[in-house]
Short mmCIF file of C-alpha atoms in Angstrom, two decimals:
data_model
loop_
_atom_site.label_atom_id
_atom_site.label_comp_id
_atom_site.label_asym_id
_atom_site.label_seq_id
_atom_site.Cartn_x
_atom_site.Cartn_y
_atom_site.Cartn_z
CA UNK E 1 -9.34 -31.68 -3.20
CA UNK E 2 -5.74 -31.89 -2.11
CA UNK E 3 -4.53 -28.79 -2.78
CA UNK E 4 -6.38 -26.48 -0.41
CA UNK E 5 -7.41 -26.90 3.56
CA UNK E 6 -10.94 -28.09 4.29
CA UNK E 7 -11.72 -26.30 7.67
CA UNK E 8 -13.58 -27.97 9.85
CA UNK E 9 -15.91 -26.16 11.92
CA UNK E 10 -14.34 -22.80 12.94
CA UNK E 11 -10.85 -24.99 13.85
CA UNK E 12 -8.70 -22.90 11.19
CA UNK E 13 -5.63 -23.23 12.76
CA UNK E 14 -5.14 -26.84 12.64
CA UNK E 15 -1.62 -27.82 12.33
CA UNK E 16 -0.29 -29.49 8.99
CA UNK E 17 -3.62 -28.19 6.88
CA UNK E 18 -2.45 -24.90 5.15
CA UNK E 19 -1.68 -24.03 1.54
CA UNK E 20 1.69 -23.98 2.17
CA UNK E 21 4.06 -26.88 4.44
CA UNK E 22 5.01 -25.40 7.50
CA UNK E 23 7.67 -27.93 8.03
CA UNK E 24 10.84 -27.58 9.03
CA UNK E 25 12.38 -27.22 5.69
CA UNK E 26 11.80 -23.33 3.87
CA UNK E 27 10.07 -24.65 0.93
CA UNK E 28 11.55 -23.42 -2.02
CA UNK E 29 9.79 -20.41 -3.86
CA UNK E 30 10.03 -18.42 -7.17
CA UNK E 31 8.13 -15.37 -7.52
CA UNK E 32 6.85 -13.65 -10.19
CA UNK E 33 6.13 -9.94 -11.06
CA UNK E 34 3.94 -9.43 -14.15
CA UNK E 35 4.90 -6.25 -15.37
CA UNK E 36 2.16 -5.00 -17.55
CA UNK E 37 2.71 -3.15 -20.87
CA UNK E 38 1.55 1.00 -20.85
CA UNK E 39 -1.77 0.21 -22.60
CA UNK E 40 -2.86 -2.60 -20.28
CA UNK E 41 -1.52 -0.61 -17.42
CA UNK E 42 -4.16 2.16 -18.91
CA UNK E 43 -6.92 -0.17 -19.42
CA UNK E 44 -6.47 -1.46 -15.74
CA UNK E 45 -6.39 2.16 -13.89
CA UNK E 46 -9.28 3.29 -15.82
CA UNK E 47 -11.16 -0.06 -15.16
CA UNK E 48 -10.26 0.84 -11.55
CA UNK E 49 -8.42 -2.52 -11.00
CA UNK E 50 -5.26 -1.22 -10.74
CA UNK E 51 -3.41 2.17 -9.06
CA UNK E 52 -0.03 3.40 -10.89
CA UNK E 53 3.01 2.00 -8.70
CA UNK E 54 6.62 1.94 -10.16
CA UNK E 55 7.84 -1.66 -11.19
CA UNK E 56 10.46 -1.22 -8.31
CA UNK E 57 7.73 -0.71 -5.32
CA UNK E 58 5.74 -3.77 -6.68
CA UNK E 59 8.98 -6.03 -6.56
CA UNK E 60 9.70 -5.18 -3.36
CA UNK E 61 6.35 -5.80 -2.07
CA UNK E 62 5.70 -8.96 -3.63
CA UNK E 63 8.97 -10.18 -2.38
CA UNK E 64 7.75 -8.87 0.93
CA UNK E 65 4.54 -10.76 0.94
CA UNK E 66 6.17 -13.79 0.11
CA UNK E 67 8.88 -13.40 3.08
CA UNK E 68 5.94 -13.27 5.62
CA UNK E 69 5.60 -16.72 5.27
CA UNK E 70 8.63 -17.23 5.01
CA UNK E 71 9.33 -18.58 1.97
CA UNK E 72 12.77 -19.82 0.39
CA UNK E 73 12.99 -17.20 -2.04
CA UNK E 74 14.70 -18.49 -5.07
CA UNK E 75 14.47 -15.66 -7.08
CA UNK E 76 12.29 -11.85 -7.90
CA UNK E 77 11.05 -12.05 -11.30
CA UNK E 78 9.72 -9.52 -13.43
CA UNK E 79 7.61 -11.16 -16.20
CA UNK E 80 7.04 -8.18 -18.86
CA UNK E 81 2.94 -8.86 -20.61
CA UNK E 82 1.78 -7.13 -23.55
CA UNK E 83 -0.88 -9.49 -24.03
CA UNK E 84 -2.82 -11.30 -20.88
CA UNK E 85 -3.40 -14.89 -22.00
CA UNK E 86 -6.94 -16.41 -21.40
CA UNK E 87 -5.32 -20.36 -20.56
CA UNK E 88 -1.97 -18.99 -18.65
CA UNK E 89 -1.92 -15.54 -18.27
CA UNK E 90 1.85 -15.73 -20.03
CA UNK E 91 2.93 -16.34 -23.41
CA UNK E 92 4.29 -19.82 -24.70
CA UNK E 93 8.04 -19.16 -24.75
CA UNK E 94 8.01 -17.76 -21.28
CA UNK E 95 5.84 -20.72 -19.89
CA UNK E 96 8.91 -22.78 -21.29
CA UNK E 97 11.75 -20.60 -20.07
CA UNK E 98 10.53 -20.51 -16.27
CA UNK E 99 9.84 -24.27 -16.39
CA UNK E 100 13.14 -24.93 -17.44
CA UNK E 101 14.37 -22.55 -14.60
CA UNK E 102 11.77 -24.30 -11.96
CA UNK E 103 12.90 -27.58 -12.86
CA UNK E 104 16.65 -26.39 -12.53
CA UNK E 105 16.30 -24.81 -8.77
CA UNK E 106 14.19 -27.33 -7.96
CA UNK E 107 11.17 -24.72 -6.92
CA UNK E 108 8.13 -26.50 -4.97
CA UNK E 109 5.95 -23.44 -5.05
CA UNK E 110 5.77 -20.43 -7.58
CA UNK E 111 3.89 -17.21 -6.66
CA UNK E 112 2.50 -15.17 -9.15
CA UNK E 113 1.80 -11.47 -8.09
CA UNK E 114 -1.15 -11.26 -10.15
CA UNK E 115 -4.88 -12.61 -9.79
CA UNK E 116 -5.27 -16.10 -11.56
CA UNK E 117 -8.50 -17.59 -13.18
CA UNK E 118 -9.18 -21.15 -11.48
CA UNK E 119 -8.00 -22.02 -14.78
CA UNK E 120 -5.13 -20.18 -15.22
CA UNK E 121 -3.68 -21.65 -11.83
CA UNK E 122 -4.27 -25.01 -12.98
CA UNK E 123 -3.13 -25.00 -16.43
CA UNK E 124 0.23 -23.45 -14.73
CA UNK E 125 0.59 -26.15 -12.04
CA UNK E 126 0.07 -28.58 -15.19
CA UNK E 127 3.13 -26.68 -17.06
CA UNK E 128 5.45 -26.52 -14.48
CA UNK E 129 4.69 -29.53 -12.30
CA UNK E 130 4.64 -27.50 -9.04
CA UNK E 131 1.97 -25.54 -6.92
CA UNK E 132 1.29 -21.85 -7.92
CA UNK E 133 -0.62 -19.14 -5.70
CA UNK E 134 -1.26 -16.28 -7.07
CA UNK E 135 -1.52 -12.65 -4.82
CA UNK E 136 -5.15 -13.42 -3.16
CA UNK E 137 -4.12 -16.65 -2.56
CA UNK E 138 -0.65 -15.68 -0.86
CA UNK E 139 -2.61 -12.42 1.10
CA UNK E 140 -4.93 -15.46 2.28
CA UNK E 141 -2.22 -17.72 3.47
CA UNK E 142 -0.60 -14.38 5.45
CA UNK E 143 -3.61 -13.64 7.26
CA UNK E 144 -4.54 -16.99 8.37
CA UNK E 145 -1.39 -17.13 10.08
CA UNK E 146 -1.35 -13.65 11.59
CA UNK E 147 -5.04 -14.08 13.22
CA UNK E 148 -4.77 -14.35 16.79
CA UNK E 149 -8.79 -13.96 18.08
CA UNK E 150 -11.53 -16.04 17.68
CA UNK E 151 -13.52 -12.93 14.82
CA UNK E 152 -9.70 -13.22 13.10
CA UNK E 153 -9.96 -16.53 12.50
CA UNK E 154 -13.53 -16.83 11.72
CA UNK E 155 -12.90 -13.61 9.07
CA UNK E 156 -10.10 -15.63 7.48
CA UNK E 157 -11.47 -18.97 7.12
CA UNK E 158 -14.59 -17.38 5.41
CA UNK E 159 -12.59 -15.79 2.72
CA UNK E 160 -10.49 -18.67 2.20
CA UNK E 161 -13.73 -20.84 1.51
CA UNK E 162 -15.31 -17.91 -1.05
CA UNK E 163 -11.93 -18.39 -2.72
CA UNK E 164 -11.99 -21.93 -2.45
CA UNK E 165 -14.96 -22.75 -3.74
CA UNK E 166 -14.53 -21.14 -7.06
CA UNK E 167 -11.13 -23.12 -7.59
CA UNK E 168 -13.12 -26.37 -7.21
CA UNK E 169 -12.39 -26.88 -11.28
CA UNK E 170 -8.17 -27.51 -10.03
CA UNK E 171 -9.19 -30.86 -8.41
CA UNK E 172 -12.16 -32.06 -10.45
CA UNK E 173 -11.97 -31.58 -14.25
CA UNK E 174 -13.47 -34.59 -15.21
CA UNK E 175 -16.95 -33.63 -14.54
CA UNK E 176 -18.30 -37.06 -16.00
CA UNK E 177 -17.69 -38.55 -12.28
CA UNK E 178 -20.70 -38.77 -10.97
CA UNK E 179 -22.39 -39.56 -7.38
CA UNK E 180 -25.66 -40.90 -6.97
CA UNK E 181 -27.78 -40.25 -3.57
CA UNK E 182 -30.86 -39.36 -2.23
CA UNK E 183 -31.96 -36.63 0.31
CA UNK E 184 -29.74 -34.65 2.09
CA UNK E 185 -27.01 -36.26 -0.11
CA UNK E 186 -27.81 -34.76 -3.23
CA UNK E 187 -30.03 -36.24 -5.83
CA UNK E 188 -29.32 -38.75 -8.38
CA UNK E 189 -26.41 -37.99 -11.18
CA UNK E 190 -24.99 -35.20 -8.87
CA UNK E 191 -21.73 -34.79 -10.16
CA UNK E 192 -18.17 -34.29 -7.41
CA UNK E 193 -18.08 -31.22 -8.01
CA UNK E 194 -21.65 -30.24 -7.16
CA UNK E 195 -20.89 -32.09 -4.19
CA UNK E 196 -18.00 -30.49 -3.23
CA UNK E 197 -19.59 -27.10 -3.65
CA UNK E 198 -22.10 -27.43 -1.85
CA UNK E 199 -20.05 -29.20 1.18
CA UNK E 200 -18.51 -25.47 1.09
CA UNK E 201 -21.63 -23.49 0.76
CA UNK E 202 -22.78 -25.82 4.09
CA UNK E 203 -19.24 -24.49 5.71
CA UNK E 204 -19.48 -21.11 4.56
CA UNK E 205 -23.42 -20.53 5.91
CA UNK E 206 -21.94 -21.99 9.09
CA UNK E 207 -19.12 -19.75 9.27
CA UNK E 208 -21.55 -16.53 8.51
CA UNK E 209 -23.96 -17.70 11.11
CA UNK E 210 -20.75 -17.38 13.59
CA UNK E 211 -19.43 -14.05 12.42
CA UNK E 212 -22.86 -12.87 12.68
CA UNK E 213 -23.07 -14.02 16.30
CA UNK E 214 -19.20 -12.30 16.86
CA UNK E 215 -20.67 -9.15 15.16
CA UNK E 216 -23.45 -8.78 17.43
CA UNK E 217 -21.21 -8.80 20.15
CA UNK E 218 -18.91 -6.75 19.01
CA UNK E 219 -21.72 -3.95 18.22
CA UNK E 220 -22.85 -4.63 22.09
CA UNK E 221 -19.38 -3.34 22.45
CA UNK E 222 -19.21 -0.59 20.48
CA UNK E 223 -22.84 0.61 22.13
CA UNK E 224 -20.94 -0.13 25.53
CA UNK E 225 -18.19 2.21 24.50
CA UNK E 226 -20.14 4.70 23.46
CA UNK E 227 -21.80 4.83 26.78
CA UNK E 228 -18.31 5.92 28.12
CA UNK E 229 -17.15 9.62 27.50
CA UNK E 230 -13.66 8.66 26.20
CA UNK E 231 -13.58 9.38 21.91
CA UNK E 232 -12.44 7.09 19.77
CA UNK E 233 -9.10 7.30 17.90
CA UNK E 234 -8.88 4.58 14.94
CA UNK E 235 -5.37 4.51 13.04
CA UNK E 236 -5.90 3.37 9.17
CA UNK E 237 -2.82 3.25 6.77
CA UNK E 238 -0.88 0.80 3.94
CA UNK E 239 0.71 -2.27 5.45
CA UNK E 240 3.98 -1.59 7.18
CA UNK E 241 3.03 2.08 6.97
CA UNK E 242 4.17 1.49 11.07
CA UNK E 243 0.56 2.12 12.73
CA UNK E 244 1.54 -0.54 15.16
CA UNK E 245 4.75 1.38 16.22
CA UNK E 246 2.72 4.93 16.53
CA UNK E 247 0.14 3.05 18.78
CA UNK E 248 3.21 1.56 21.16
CA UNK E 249 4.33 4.90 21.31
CA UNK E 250 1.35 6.91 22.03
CA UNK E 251 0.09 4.75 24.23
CA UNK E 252 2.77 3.00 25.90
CA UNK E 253 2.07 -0.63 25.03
CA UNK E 254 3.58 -3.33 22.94
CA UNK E 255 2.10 -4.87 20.22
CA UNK E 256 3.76 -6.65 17.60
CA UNK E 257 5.36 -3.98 15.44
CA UNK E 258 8.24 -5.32 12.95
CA UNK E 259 8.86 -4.65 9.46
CA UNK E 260 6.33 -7.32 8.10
CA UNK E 261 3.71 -6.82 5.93
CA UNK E 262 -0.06 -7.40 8.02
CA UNK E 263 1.82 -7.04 11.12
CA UNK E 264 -1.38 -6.60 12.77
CA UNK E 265 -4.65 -8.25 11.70
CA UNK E 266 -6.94 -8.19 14.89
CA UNK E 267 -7.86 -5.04 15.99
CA UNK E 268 -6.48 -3.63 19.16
CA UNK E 269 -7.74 -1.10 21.70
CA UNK E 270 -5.91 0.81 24.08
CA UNK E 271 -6.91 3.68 26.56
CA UNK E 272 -4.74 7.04 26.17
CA UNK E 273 -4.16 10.18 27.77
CA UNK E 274 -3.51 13.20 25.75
CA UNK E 275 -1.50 15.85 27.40
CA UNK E 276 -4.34 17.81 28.79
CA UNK E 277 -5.70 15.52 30.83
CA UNK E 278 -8.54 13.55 28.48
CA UNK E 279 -8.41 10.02 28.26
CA UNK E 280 -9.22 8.96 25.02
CA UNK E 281 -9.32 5.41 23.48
CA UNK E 282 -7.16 4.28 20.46
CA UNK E 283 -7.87 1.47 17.70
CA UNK E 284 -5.22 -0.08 15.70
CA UNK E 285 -6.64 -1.82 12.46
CA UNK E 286 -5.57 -4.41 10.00
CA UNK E 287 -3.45 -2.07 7.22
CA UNK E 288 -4.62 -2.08 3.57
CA UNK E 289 -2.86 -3.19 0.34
CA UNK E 290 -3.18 -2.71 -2.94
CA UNK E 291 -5.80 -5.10 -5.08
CA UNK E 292 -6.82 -6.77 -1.47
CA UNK E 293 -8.94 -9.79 -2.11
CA UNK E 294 -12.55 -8.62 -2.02
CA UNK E 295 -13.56 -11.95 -0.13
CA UNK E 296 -11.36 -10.58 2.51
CA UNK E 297 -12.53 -6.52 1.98
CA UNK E 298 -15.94 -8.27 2.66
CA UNK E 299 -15.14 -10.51 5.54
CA UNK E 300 -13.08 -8.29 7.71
CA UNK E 301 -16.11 -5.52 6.95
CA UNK E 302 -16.82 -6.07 10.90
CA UNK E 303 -13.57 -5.59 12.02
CA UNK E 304 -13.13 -1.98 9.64
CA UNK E 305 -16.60 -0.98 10.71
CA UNK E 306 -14.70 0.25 14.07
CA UNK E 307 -13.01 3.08 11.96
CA UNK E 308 -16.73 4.61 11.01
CA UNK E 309 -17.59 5.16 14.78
CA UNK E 310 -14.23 7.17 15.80
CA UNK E 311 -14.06 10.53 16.54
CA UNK E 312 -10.90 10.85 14.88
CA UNK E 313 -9.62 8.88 12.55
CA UNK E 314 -5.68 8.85 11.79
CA UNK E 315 -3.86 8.10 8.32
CA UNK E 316 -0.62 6.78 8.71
CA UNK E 317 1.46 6.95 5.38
CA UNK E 318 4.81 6.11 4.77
CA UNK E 319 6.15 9.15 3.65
CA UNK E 320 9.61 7.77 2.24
CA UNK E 321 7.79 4.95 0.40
CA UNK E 322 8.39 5.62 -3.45
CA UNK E 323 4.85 5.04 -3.61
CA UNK E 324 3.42 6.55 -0.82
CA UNK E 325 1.12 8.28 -3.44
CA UNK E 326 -0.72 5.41 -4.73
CA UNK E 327 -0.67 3.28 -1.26
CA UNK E 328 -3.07 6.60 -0.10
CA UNK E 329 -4.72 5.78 -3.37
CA UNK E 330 -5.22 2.02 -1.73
CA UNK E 331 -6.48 3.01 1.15
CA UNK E 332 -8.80 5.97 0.48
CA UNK E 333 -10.53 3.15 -2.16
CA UNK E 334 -10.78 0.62 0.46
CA UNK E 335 -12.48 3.80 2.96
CA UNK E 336 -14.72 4.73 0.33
CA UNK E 337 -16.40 1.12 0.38
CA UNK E 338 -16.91 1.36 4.16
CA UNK E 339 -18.75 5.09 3.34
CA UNK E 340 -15.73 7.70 3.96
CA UNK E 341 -14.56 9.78 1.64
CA UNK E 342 -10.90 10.06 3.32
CA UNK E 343 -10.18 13.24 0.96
CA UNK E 344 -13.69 15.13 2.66
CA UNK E 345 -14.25 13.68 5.75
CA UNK E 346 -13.53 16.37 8.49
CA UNK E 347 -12.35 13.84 11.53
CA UNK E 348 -8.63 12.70 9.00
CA UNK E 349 -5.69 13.81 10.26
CA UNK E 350 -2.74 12.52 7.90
CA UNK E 351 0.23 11.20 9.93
CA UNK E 352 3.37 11.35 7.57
CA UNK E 353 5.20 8.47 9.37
CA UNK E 354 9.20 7.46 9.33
CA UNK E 355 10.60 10.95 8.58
CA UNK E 356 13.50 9.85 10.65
CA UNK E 357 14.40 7.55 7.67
CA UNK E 358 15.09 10.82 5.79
CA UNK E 359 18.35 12.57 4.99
CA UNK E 360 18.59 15.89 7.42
CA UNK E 361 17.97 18.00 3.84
CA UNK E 362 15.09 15.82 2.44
CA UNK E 363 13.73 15.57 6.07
CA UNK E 364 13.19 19.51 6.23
CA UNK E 365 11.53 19.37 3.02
CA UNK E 366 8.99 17.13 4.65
CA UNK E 367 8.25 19.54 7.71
CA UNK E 368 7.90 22.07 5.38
CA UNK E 369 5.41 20.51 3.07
CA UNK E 370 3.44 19.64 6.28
CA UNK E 371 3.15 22.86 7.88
CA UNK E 372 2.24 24.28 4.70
CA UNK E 373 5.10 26.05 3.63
CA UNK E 374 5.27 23.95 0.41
CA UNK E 375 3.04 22.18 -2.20
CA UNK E 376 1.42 19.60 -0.08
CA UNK E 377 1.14 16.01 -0.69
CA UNK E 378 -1.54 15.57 1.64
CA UNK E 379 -5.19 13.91 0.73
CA UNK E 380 -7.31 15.00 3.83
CA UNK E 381 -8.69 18.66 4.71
CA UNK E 382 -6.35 19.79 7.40
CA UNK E 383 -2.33 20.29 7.15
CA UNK E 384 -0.86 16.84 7.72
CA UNK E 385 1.49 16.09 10.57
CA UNK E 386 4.87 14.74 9.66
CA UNK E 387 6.72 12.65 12.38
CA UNK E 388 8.94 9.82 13.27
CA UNK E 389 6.80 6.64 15.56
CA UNK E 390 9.91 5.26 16.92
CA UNK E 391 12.08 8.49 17.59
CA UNK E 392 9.02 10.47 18.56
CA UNK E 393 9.78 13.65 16.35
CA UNK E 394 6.31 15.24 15.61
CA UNK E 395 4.29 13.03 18.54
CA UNK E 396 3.59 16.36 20.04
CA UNK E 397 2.30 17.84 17.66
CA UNK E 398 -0.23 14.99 16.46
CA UNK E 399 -1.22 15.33 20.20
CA UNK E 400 -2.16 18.46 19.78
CA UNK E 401 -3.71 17.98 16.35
CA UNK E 402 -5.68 15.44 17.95
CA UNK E 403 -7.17 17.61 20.85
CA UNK E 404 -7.88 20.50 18.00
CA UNK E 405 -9.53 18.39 17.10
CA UNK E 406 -11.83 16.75 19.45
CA UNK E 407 -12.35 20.15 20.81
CA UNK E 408 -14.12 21.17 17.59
CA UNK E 409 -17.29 18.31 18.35
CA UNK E 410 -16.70 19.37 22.30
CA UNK E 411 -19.70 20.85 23.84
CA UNK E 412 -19.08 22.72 27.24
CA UNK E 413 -22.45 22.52 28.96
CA UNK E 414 -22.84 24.72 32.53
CA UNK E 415 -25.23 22.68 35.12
CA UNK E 416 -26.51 23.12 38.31
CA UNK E 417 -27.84 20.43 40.51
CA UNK E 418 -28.73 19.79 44.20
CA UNK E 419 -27.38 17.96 46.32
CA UNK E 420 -29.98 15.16 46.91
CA UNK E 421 -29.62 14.23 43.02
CA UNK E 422 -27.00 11.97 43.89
CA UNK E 423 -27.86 9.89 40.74
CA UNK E 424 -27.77 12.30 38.43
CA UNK E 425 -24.34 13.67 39.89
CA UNK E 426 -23.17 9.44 39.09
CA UNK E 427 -24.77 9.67 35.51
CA UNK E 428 -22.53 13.11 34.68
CA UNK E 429 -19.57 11.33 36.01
CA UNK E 430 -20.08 8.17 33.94
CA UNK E 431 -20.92 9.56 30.56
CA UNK E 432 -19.26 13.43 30.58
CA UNK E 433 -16.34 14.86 30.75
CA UNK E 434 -16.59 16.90 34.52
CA UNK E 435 -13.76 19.73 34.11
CA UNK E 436 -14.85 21.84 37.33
CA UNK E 437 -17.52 21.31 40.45
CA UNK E 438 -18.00 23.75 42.66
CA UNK E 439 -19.98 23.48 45.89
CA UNK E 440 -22.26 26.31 46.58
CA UNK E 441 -25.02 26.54 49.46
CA UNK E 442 -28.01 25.80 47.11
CA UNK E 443 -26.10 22.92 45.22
CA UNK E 444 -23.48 21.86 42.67
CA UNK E 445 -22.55 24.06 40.06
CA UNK E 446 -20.86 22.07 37.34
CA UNK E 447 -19.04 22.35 33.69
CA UNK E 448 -18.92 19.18 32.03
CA UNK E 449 -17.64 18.71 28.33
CA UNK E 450 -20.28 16.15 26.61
CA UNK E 451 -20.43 14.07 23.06
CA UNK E 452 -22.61 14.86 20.55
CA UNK E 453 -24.67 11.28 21.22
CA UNK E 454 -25.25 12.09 24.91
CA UNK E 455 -26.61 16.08 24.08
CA UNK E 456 -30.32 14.82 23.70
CA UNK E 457 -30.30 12.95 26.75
CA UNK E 458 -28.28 15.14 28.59
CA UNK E 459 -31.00 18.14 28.06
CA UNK E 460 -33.93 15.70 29.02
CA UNK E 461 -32.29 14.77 32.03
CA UNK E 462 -31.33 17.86 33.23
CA UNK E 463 -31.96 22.15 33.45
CA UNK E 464 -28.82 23.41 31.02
CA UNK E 465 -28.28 27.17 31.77
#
């Protein structure tokens, strides 16, 4: 198997052994947009496969995937399909007409923004005499360079083995070669394939056994946080939606933020102060895309599971995206698979992001919609909040959002305690909120602000007035 990097033991980012040459010479790319005809396009939204995006957005995109590996791009292509062939995907006399282009600009690698059969993929590289990736395949590549930590890599490698393993049919069509062996080596007649396979399976129940082990540390780390009184802020949003720029701005640091698709891939936490004085601490996720590879929906399932323990959990959208509409679509779908129902769930607040892109006239339009003076495009419960990340237009007011909200699970608790109960005064300061002590002769009287998973142990360990 040539054609796809064999990891070896958790090592993913060997040099030299990814889908695409890293050399020093661009290799030269075509990619291709199937654009498909109204009544597959119907077929495909009702099948849930597929949310309505102009042709325009998904050129852009797919061009925009393909530059964050950057990629030679030859050329854009939009490949109209009324029909979805079972062998290709395309038709005859356009299988011709881009090989003749391929062989003319000398294209090494052609990317087809579409998902390919294992026998679609090889029947094209057959045609056209070149490699072809199709959009899992090219979202794979992107993340396996973007993952910095150890659970990045691990999450990465695992989804690049599911997919893997059911492409074994590119490298070994003739099934007739055989093996024989005897044990652990298979039994007698197994074919290469079989072999192969189950050389992955072996990888991929390693690799599980790992993220299993990163998991459970992880969840030690959540339970560790929770211990602390400080909520939890997780930003969710599209790719490039600019979650990365509102977390450098709220919070002062600086993580990678550019105008790349998956910016970001490993999570990120920072501790915040809003502007009355409560720290809080904020999570910046990997951002979704539309028809994201379910190996890697599956695989990064650890990593996502952050956003269903926040207090409060931020959409970013990119309001001036032509199809900022369907990229909410995107993510609310990929939510709903983790259990939240973005459109109900009372801890949203949608953050209309890059409204300094906007004309002065279009940009009041935008405020207005927000604060509700105009037909909302919103998907959450409360008013959205429309600002700029790297002016800072708005910021405010998501601050205060954010303290509305918080304030709404708050529970002020009134406490008195003497003055020998040293311990308990430690355990008030280490898991509450302590907004005002005052020393009187028979004690402390105190007001502490406490999370709903502290209450019960709060009231056991202590007379609540």
């Amino acid at each position: 198997m040539s054609d796809f990097n064999e990891f070896e033991d958790g090592e993913s980012n060997k040099r030299g052994q990814k889908l695409i040459d890293r050399g020093a010479v661009a290799t030269r790319a075509l990619v291709l947009v199937p654009i498909l005809s109204k009544s597959l396009q119907n077929k495909a939204v009702i099948e849930g496969r597929l949310t309505r995006r102009t042709d325009d957005a998904r050129l852009e995109e797919a061009a925009g995937l393909a530059s964050a590996i950057e990629l030679d791009i030859v050329e854009v292509l939009r490949v109209p399909l009324s029909v979805l062939k079972a062998g290709t995907l395309i038709g005859k006399g356009k299988l011709a007409e881009l090989k003749q282009l391929i062989h003319d600009e000398e294209v090494e690698l052609v990317i087809m923004d579409h998902a390919l059969s294992p026998i679609q993929q090889r029947n094209l590289e057959e045609e056209w005499g070149c490699k072809v990736l199709d959009r899992t395949g090219l979202i794979l590549e992107i993340f396996g360079r973007r993952a910095q930590t150890k659970e990045g890599r691990l999450q990465v490698e695992l989804a690049h083995l599911n997919y893997q393993k059911g492409r074994l049919v590119r490298s070994w069509t003739h099934l007739e070669r055989q093996r024989g062996g005897i044990g652990f080596m298979g039994g007698p007649g197994e074919t290469q394939i079989e072999s192969d396979r189950r050389g992955l399976q072996e990888k991929i129940a390693r690799l599980e056994h790992d993220l299993d082990q990163v998991r459970r540390t992880r969840g030690l780390h959540r339970t560790n946080r929770q211990k602390v009184p400080h909520p939890i802020i997780a930003l969710v949003g599209y790719t490039n939606a600019g979650k990365s720029t509102l977390f450098n701005n709220l919070t002062g640091a600086e993580i990678f933020a550019e105008d790349l698709l998956f910016a970001t891939l490993d999570p990120t936490l920072r501790t915040m102060t809003l502007p009355h004085g409560r720290d809080v601490i904020l999570s910046d996720t990997v951002g979704f895309i539309s028809d994201l590879p379910t190996h890697l929906v599956a695989a990064f399932r650890a990593t996502l599971e952050e956003v269903l323990e926040a207090d409060v959990i931020l959409h970013v959208r990119d309001i001036v995206h032509e199809d900022t509409g369907a990229q909410a679509e995107d993510v609310a779908h990929v939510l709903h698979d983790l259990g939240i129902e973005i459109s109900e769930d009372p801890r949203v607040i949608e953050v209309w992001n890059k409204i300094d892109l906007l004309p002065d006239d279009e940009r009041q339009t935008v405020l207005d919609r927000a604060a509700g003076q105009q037909p909302s495009l919103a998907t959450g419960q409360m008013q959205p909040v429309a600002l700029s990340a790297v002016s800072g237009q708005g910021v405010d007011t998501l601050l205060g959002e954010i303290e509305e909200k918080l304030a709404q699970k708050d529970n002020l608790i009134n406490l008195h305690l003497e003055f020998s109960d040293g311990e308990g005064l430690a355990w008030l300061y280490r898991h509450c909120d302590v907004l005002e002590r005052t020393d009187i002769e028979t004690g402390i009287d105190l007001k502490v602000r406490a999370a709903d998973k502290i209450q019960s142990e709060l009231r056991n360990r202590f007379y609540v007035e």
